[in-house]
Amino acid sequence: MARIFRRKPATYVLGERVADYPAYAPESMRGRPLRITEIGEPVLHAAARPVTQFGTAELERLIDDMFATMDVAEGVGLAAPQVGVDLRVFVYDLTDDLGDRHVGAVVNPVLEVDLDAEPLTEDEGCLSVPGAYVPLERPGGATIRGVDKDGGPVQLEATGYLARCFIHEAQHLDGTLYWDHLTPEQQKDALRQRDEQRAEVLAGRHEIAVELEKTPPVYPAEPAGGR
Ligand code: NI
């Protein structure tokens, strides 16, 4: 029998390797899960404002709540407009194709896509279009430059799934959803999937919030965005 030597997966917090890390980020444990805005709500379709004050309790609380919201929804990334806040902040907690985990909160991110990397087509979804997944081509690599919650510089290089996440989240802050990249047929298909899956997806968010001993977010019976 062949012996396979597997490398041990690592965790990177804002690009820095850490020795060990809990199943849920500390921010998530402190945060409150909020309702995730849905496609059609204006905050998702407008450019968000830059953060100008760093190290504040408000910014820390926003990031905590965004982590909790993402985790309750079993997401890998979340942008502030998805909790109804028009500020340029996103959070992520994702395990990549190699099994490495990447966690962090980026403030005022600037996205640079790597046009030399081979583009990749994979199913993509968005917590603001609950239950829908559509194949979408994305650049195979990206760099994010921005700051952390205290204003310290952040630079993150990503390929594959992590690059896809960074591109998706950074574009949210310009009011662009993955939805906007789809053909009219794909958009129709995504809404059909959403209509079929939404109630079940929202029930799952409720259940996980209860399991984590947090107050579940309340969603309207019909999508608030009116689509
Ligand atoms: Ni999204």
PDB file of C-alpha atoms and ligand atoms in Angstrom:
ATOM      1  CA  MET A   1       0.000   0.000   0.000  1.00  0.00           C
ATOM      2  CA  ALA A   2       1.360   3.378  -0.953  1.00  0.00           C
ATOM      3  CA  ARG A   3       1.946   5.757   1.880  1.00  0.00           C
ATOM      4  CA  ILE A   4       0.648   9.209   1.305  1.00  0.00           C
ATOM      5  CA  PHE A   5       2.340  11.956   3.219  1.00  0.00           C
ATOM      6  CA  ARG A   6      -0.179  14.673   3.706  1.00  0.00           C
ATOM      7  CA  ARG A   7       0.814  18.164   4.680  1.00  0.00           C
ATOM      8  CA  LYS A   8      -0.960  19.452   7.744  1.00  0.00           C
ATOM      9  CA  PRO A   9      -3.530  22.130   6.892  1.00  0.00           C
ATOM     10  CA  ALA A  10      -2.721  25.587   8.219  1.00  0.00           C
ATOM     11  CA  THR A  11      -4.836  28.547   9.332  1.00  0.00           C
ATOM     12  CA  TYR A  12      -4.067  32.095   8.211  1.00  0.00           C
ATOM     13  CA  VAL A  13      -5.612  35.097   9.946  1.00  0.00           C
ATOM     14  CA  LEU A  14      -5.361  38.100   7.614  1.00  0.00           C
ATOM     15  CA  GLY A  15      -2.557  36.266   5.845  1.00  0.00           C
ATOM     16  CA  GLU A  16      -0.553  35.478   9.008  1.00  0.00           C
ATOM     17  CA  ARG A  17      -0.168  31.814   9.888  1.00  0.00           C
ATOM     18  CA  VAL A  18      -1.438  30.975  13.390  1.00  0.00           C
ATOM     19  CA  ALA A  19      -0.609  27.894  15.459  1.00  0.00           C
ATOM     20  CA  ASP A  20      -4.159  27.019  16.360  1.00  0.00           C
ATOM     21  CA  TYR A  21      -7.530  28.553  15.940  1.00  0.00           C
ATOM     22  CA  PRO A  22     -11.041  27.814  17.275  1.00  0.00           C
ATOM     23  CA  ALA A  23     -13.833  26.336  15.128  1.00  0.00           C
ATOM     24  CA  TYR A  24     -15.593  29.713  15.199  1.00  0.00           C
ATOM     25  CA  ALA A  25     -13.635  32.961  15.062  1.00  0.00           C
ATOM     26  CA  PRO A  26     -13.618  34.885  18.384  1.00  0.00           C
ATOM     27  CA  GLU A  27     -15.490  37.703  16.609  1.00  0.00           C
ATOM     28  CA  SER A  28     -18.241  35.240  15.752  1.00  0.00           C
ATOM     29  CA  MET A  29     -18.580  34.148  19.382  1.00  0.00           C
ATOM     30  CA  ARG A  30     -19.036  37.774  20.471  1.00  0.00           C
ATOM     31  CA  GLY A  31     -21.266  38.850  17.596  1.00  0.00           C
ATOM     32  CA  ARG A  32     -25.020  38.866  17.035  1.00  0.00           C
ATOM     33  CA  PRO A  33     -26.395  37.263  13.884  1.00  0.00           C
ATOM     34  CA  LEU A  34     -28.239  39.889  11.858  1.00  0.00           C
ATOM     35  CA  ARG A  35     -30.741  39.547   9.040  1.00  0.00           C
ATOM     36  CA  ILE A  36     -28.956  39.256   5.694  1.00  0.00           C
ATOM     37  CA  THR A  37     -30.281  41.715   3.131  1.00  0.00           C
ATOM     38  CA  GLU A  38     -31.664  40.214  -0.067  1.00  0.00           C
ATOM     39  CA  ILE A  39     -31.299  41.004  -3.733  1.00  0.00           C
ATOM     40  CA  GLY A  40     -33.345  44.079  -4.657  1.00  0.00           C
ATOM     41  CA  GLU A  41     -32.707  45.906  -1.361  1.00  0.00           C
ATOM     42  CA  PRO A  42     -31.074  49.253  -2.284  1.00  0.00           C
ATOM     43  CA  VAL A  43     -28.102  48.900   0.108  1.00  0.00           C
ATOM     44  CA  LEU A  44     -26.876  45.911  -1.948  1.00  0.00           C
ATOM     45  CA  HIS A  45     -26.950  47.799  -5.214  1.00  0.00           C
ATOM     46  CA  ALA A  46     -25.064  50.992  -4.309  1.00  0.00           C
ATOM     47  CA  ALA A  47     -21.385  51.673  -3.627  1.00  0.00           C
ATOM     48  CA  ALA A  48     -20.541  51.583   0.089  1.00  0.00           C
ATOM     49  CA  ARG A  49     -18.687  54.401   1.879  1.00  0.00           C
ATOM     50  CA  PRO A  50     -15.075  54.113   3.057  1.00  0.00           C
ATOM     51  CA  VAL A  51     -14.480  53.640   6.775  1.00  0.00           C
ATOM     52  CA  THR A  52     -12.762  56.756   8.167  1.00  0.00           C
ATOM     53  CA  GLN A  53     -12.441  55.918  11.868  1.00  0.00           C
ATOM     54  CA  PHE A  54     -10.455  52.922  13.009  1.00  0.00           C
ATOM     55  CA  GLY A  55     -10.151  51.062  16.274  1.00  0.00           C
ATOM     56  CA  THR A  56     -13.623  52.149  17.355  1.00  0.00           C
ATOM     57  CA  ALA A  57     -16.091  50.061  19.334  1.00  0.00           C
ATOM     58  CA  GLU A  58     -18.613  50.551  16.497  1.00  0.00           C
ATOM     59  CA  LEU A  59     -16.304  49.074  13.863  1.00  0.00           C
ATOM     60  CA  GLU A  60     -15.350  46.191  16.153  1.00  0.00           C
ATOM     61  CA  ARG A  61     -18.999  45.455  16.827  1.00  0.00           C
ATOM     62  CA  LEU A  62     -19.865  45.570  13.134  1.00  0.00           C
ATOM     63  CA  ILE A  63     -17.111  43.035  12.398  1.00  0.00           C
ATOM     64  CA  ASP A  64     -18.216  40.797  15.294  1.00  0.00           C
ATOM     65  CA  ASP A  65     -21.808  40.867  14.059  1.00  0.00           C
ATOM     66  CA  MET A  66     -20.741  40.201  10.469  1.00  0.00           C
ATOM     67  CA  PHE A  67     -18.771  37.112  11.554  1.00  0.00           C
ATOM     68  CA  ALA A  68     -21.721  35.810  13.573  1.00  0.00           C
ATOM     69  CA  THR A  69     -24.085  36.502  10.658  1.00  0.00           C
ATOM     70  CA  MET A  70     -21.791  34.702   8.199  1.00  0.00           C
ATOM     71  CA  ASP A  71     -21.343  31.679  10.463  1.00  0.00           C
ATOM     72  CA  VAL A  72     -25.049  31.299  11.223  1.00  0.00           C
ATOM     73  CA  ALA A  73     -25.670  31.347   7.455  1.00  0.00           C
ATOM     74  CA  GLU A  74     -22.796  28.884   6.835  1.00  0.00           C
ATOM     75  CA  GLY A  75     -21.202  31.411   4.494  1.00  0.00           C
ATOM     76  CA  VAL A  76     -17.528  31.781   3.573  1.00  0.00           C
ATOM     77  CA  GLY A  77     -17.635  35.551   3.105  1.00  0.00           C
ATOM     78  CA  LEU A  78     -19.904  38.487   3.911  1.00  0.00           C
ATOM     79  CA  ALA A  79     -19.862  42.186   3.013  1.00  0.00           C
ATOM     80  CA  ALA A  80     -21.243  44.966   5.262  1.00  0.00           C
ATOM     81  CA  PRO A  81     -24.116  45.895   2.883  1.00  0.00           C
ATOM     82  CA  GLN A  82     -25.384  42.366   3.494  1.00  0.00           C
ATOM     83  CA  VAL A  83     -26.159  43.392   7.075  1.00  0.00           C
ATOM     84  CA  GLY A  84     -27.611  46.687   5.864  1.00  0.00           C
ATOM     85  CA  VAL A  85     -24.487  48.799   6.542  1.00  0.00           C
ATOM     86  CA  ASP A  86     -23.057  50.846   3.670  1.00  0.00           C
ATOM     87  CA  LEU A  87     -19.419  50.679   4.747  1.00  0.00           C
ATOM     88  CA  ARG A  88     -16.471  49.137   2.912  1.00  0.00           C
ATOM     89  CA  VAL A  89     -15.839  46.095   5.113  1.00  0.00           C
ATOM     90  CA  PHE A  90     -15.894  42.378   4.382  1.00  0.00           C
ATOM     91  CA  VAL A  91     -15.218  39.285   6.450  1.00  0.00           C
ATOM     92  CA  TYR A  92     -14.258  35.783   5.326  1.00  0.00           C
ATOM     93  CA  ASP A  93     -13.689  32.327   6.817  1.00  0.00           C
ATOM     94  CA  LEU A  94     -13.000  29.790   4.137  1.00  0.00           C
ATOM     95  CA  THR A  95     -11.185  26.494   3.722  1.00  0.00           C
ATOM     96  CA  ASP A  96      -9.401  26.389   0.364  1.00  0.00           C
ATOM     97  CA  ASP A  97      -8.802  23.562  -2.107  1.00  0.00           C
ATOM     98  CA  LEU A  98      -5.657  22.483  -0.152  1.00  0.00           C
ATOM     99  CA  GLY A  99      -7.499  22.346   3.189  1.00  0.00           C
ATOM    100  CA  ASP A 100      -5.956  25.573   4.493  1.00  0.00           C
ATOM    101  CA  ARG A 101      -8.262  27.934   6.363  1.00  0.00           C
ATOM    102  CA  HIS A 102      -8.279  31.676   5.730  1.00  0.00           C
ATOM    103  CA  VAL A 103      -9.984  34.039   8.173  1.00  0.00           C
ATOM    104  CA  GLY A 104     -10.154  37.805   8.461  1.00  0.00           C
ATOM    105  CA  ALA A 105     -11.899  41.147   8.231  1.00  0.00           C
ATOM    106  CA  VAL A 106     -10.719  43.647   5.623  1.00  0.00           C
ATOM    107  CA  VAL A 107     -11.589  47.335   5.774  1.00  0.00           C
ATOM    108  CA  ASN A 108     -11.502  49.589   2.684  1.00  0.00           C
ATOM    109  CA  PRO A 109     -10.324  46.750   0.420  1.00  0.00           C
ATOM    110  CA  VAL A 110      -8.991  47.485  -3.044  1.00  0.00           C
ATOM    111  CA  LEU A 111      -9.207  44.560  -5.433  1.00  0.00           C
ATOM    112  CA  GLU A 112      -6.684  43.772  -8.133  1.00  0.00           C
ATOM    113  CA  VAL A 113      -7.461  40.725 -10.254  1.00  0.00           C
ATOM    114  CA  ASP A 114      -4.631  38.643 -11.721  1.00  0.00           C
ATOM    115  CA  LEU A 115      -5.408  38.579 -15.424  1.00  0.00           C
ATOM    116  CA  ASP A 116      -2.447  36.231 -16.065  1.00  0.00           C
ATOM    117  CA  ALA A 117      -3.980  33.488 -13.915  1.00  0.00           C
ATOM    118  CA  GLU A 118      -6.168  30.966 -15.729  1.00  0.00           C
ATOM    119  CA  PRO A 119      -9.853  31.902 -15.232  1.00  0.00           C
ATOM    120  CA  LEU A 120     -11.912  29.298 -13.385  1.00  0.00           C
ATOM    121  CA  THR A 121     -15.584  28.428 -13.727  1.00  0.00           C
ATOM    122  CA  GLU A 122     -17.233  27.133 -10.550  1.00  0.00           C
ATOM    123  CA  ASP A 123     -20.682  27.233  -9.002  1.00  0.00           C
ATOM    124  CA  GLU A 124     -21.080  30.475  -7.111  1.00  0.00           C
ATOM    125  CA  GLY A 125     -23.786  31.663  -4.753  1.00  0.00           C
ATOM    126  CA  CYS A 126     -24.502  34.600  -2.481  1.00  0.00           C
ATOM    127  CA  LEU A 127     -26.114  34.713   0.954  1.00  0.00           C
ATOM    128  CA  SER A 128     -28.293  37.533  -0.408  1.00  0.00           C
ATOM    129  CA  VAL A 129     -29.788  35.161  -3.008  1.00  0.00           C
ATOM    130  CA  PRO A 130     -30.390  32.284  -0.578  1.00  0.00           C
ATOM    131  CA  GLY A 131     -30.254  28.791  -2.049  1.00  0.00           C
ATOM    132  CA  ALA A 132     -29.162  29.663  -5.610  1.00  0.00           C
ATOM    133  CA  TYR A 133     -25.911  28.478  -7.234  1.00  0.00           C
ATOM    134  CA  VAL A 134     -24.867  29.226 -10.805  1.00  0.00           C
ATOM    135  CA  PRO A 135     -21.604  28.466 -12.638  1.00  0.00           C
ATOM    136  CA  LEU A 136     -19.582  31.647 -13.081  1.00  0.00           C
ATOM    137  CA  GLU A 137     -16.152  32.308 -14.593  1.00  0.00           C
ATOM    138  CA  ARG A 138     -13.830  34.330 -12.382  1.00  0.00           C
ATOM    139  CA  PRO A 139     -10.158  35.321 -12.637  1.00  0.00           C
ATOM    140  CA  GLY A 140      -7.968  32.614 -11.078  1.00  0.00           C
ATOM    141  CA  GLY A 141      -6.046  35.006  -8.852  1.00  0.00           C
ATOM    142  CA  ALA A 142      -6.509  38.264  -6.976  1.00  0.00           C
ATOM    143  CA  THR A 143      -4.777  40.613  -4.559  1.00  0.00           C
ATOM    144  CA  ILE A 144      -6.618  42.539  -1.867  1.00  0.00           C
ATOM    145  CA  ARG A 145      -5.054  45.627  -0.321  1.00  0.00           C
ATOM    146  CA  GLY A 146      -6.723  47.417   2.556  1.00  0.00           C
ATOM    147  CA  VAL A 147      -6.464  47.846   6.299  1.00  0.00           C
ATOM    148  CA  ASP A 148      -7.479  45.945   9.409  1.00  0.00           C
ATOM    149  CA  LYS A 149      -9.956  47.229  12.003  1.00  0.00           C
ATOM    150  CA  ASP A 150      -7.213  49.317  13.622  1.00  0.00           C
ATOM    151  CA  GLY A 151      -6.050  50.849  10.347  1.00  0.00           C
ATOM    152  CA  GLY A 152      -2.955  48.638   9.932  1.00  0.00           C
ATOM    153  CA  PRO A 153      -2.030  47.644   6.376  1.00  0.00           C
ATOM    154  CA  VAL A 154      -3.318  44.387   4.912  1.00  0.00           C
ATOM    155  CA  GLN A 155      -2.221  42.733   1.696  1.00  0.00           C
ATOM    156  CA  LEU A 156      -3.597  39.335   0.733  1.00  0.00           C
ATOM    157  CA  GLU A 157      -2.709  37.250  -2.318  1.00  0.00           C
ATOM    158  CA  ALA A 158      -5.211  34.593  -3.330  1.00  0.00           C
ATOM    159  CA  THR A 159      -5.806  31.977  -5.980  1.00  0.00           C
ATOM    160  CA  GLY A 160      -8.716  29.658  -6.756  1.00  0.00           C
ATOM    161  CA  TYR A 161     -11.608  29.561  -4.320  1.00  0.00           C
ATOM    162  CA  LEU A 162     -10.138  32.232  -2.021  1.00  0.00           C
ATOM    163  CA  ALA A 163      -9.613  34.581  -4.969  1.00  0.00           C
ATOM    164  CA  ARG A 164     -13.233  33.965  -6.012  1.00  0.00           C
ATOM    165  CA  CYS A 165     -14.378  34.860  -2.484  1.00  0.00           C
ATOM    166  CA  PHE A 166     -12.284  38.052  -2.363  1.00  0.00           C
ATOM    167  CA  ILE A 167     -13.517  39.151  -5.799  1.00  0.00           C
ATOM    168  CA  HIS A 168     -17.147  38.441  -4.842  1.00  0.00           C
ATOM    169  CA  GLU A 169     -16.911  40.320  -1.523  1.00  0.00           C
ATOM    170  CA  ALA A 170     -14.938  43.290  -2.872  1.00  0.00           C
ATOM    171  CA  GLN A 171     -17.467  43.711  -5.675  1.00  0.00           C
ATOM    172  CA  HIS A 172     -20.316  43.760  -3.117  1.00  0.00           C
ATOM    173  CA  LEU A 173     -18.809  47.009  -1.817  1.00  0.00           C
ATOM    174  CA  ASP A 174     -19.257  48.573  -5.257  1.00  0.00           C
ATOM    175  CA  GLY A 175     -22.874  47.433  -5.370  1.00  0.00           C
ATOM    176  CA  THR A 176     -22.148  44.581  -7.780  1.00  0.00           C
ATOM    177  CA  LEU A 177     -23.567  41.144  -7.033  1.00  0.00           C
ATOM    178  CA  TYR A 178     -22.434  37.914  -8.719  1.00  0.00           C
ATOM    179  CA  TRP A 179     -25.971  38.101 -10.077  1.00  0.00           C
ATOM    180  CA  ASP A 180     -24.969  41.070 -12.237  1.00  0.00           C
ATOM    181  CA  HIS A 181     -22.496  38.839 -14.123  1.00  0.00           C
ATOM    182  CA  LEU A 182     -25.148  36.251 -15.075  1.00  0.00           C
ATOM    183  CA  THR A 183     -27.043  35.947 -18.342  1.00  0.00           C
ATOM    184  CA  PRO A 184     -30.810  36.671 -18.226  1.00  0.00           C
ATOM    185  CA  GLU A 185     -31.447  32.895 -18.393  1.00  0.00           C
ATOM    186  CA  GLN A 186     -29.073  32.260 -15.477  1.00  0.00           C
ATOM    187  CA  GLN A 187     -30.714  35.044 -13.480  1.00  0.00           C
ATOM    188  CA  LYS A 188     -34.111  33.478 -14.052  1.00  0.00           C
ATOM    189  CA  ASP A 189     -32.744  30.100 -12.990  1.00  0.00           C
ATOM    190  CA  ALA A 190     -31.165  31.641  -9.861  1.00  0.00           C
ATOM    191  CA  LEU A 191     -34.470  33.224  -8.804  1.00  0.00           C
ATOM    192  CA  ARG A 192     -36.264  29.936  -9.404  1.00  0.00           C
ATOM    193  CA  GLN A 193     -33.745  28.149  -7.187  1.00  0.00           C
ATOM    194  CA  ARG A 194     -34.082  30.901  -4.593  1.00  0.00           C
ATOM    195  CA  ASP A 195     -37.880  30.619  -4.584  1.00  0.00           C
ATOM    196  CA  GLU A 196     -37.616  26.847  -4.090  1.00  0.00           C
ATOM    197  CA  GLN A 197     -34.893  26.907  -1.431  1.00  0.00           C
ATOM    198  CA  ARG A 198     -35.344  30.157   0.514  1.00  0.00           C
ATOM    199  CA  ALA A 199     -37.628  28.904   3.311  1.00  0.00           C
ATOM    200  CA  GLU A 200     -35.390  25.920   3.991  1.00  0.00           C
ATOM    201  CA  VAL A 201     -32.200  28.014   3.932  1.00  0.00           C
ATOM    202  CA  LEU A 202     -33.666  30.557   6.361  1.00  0.00           C
ATOM    203  CA  ALA A 203     -34.876  27.760   8.653  1.00  0.00           C
ATOM    204  CA  GLY A 204     -31.284  26.462   8.678  1.00  0.00           C
ATOM    205  CA  ARG A 205     -29.972  29.891   9.722  1.00  0.00           C
ATOM    206  CA  HIS A 206     -32.528  29.942  12.547  1.00  0.00           C
ATOM    207  CA  GLU A 207     -31.513  26.482  13.716  1.00  0.00           C
ATOM    208  CA  ILE A 208     -27.781  27.217  13.761  1.00  0.00           C
ATOM    209  CA  ALA A 209     -28.348  30.469  15.681  1.00  0.00           C
ATOM    210  CA  VAL A 210     -30.288  28.519  18.309  1.00  0.00           C
ATOM    211  CA  GLU A 211     -27.516  25.889  18.483  1.00  0.00           C
ATOM    212  CA  LEU A 212     -24.965  28.659  19.055  1.00  0.00           C
ATOM    213  CA  GLU A 213     -27.214  30.133  21.774  1.00  0.00           C
ATOM    214  CA  LYS A 214     -27.748  33.330  19.832  1.00  0.00           C
ATOM    215  CA  THR A 215     -30.964  35.184  19.033  1.00  0.00           C
ATOM    216  CA  PRO A 216     -31.966  34.083  15.525  1.00  0.00           C
ATOM    217  CA  PRO A 217     -32.358  36.826  12.919  1.00  0.00           C
ATOM    218  CA  VAL A 218     -35.935  37.463  11.802  1.00  0.00           C
ATOM    219  CA  TYR A 219     -36.746  37.280   8.094  1.00  0.00           C
ATOM    220  CA  PRO A 220     -39.922  38.379   6.327  1.00  0.00           C
ATOM    221  CA  ALA A 221     -41.951  35.607   4.670  1.00  0.00           C
ATOM    222  CA  GLU A 222     -41.232  37.114   1.256  1.00  0.00           C
ATOM    223  CA  PRO A 223     -37.821  38.500   0.192  1.00  0.00           C
ATOM    224  CA  ALA A 224     -37.520  42.099   1.359  1.00  0.00           C
ATOM    225  CA  GLY A 225     -35.987  43.098  -1.988  1.00  0.00           C
ATOM    226  CA  GLY A 226     -39.264  42.524  -3.783  1.00  0.00           C
ATOM    227  CA  ARG A 227     -37.794  40.247  -6.458  1.00  0.00           C
TER     228      ARG A 227
HETATM  229 NI    NI B   1     -22.553  37.691  -1.829  1.00  0.00          NI
END
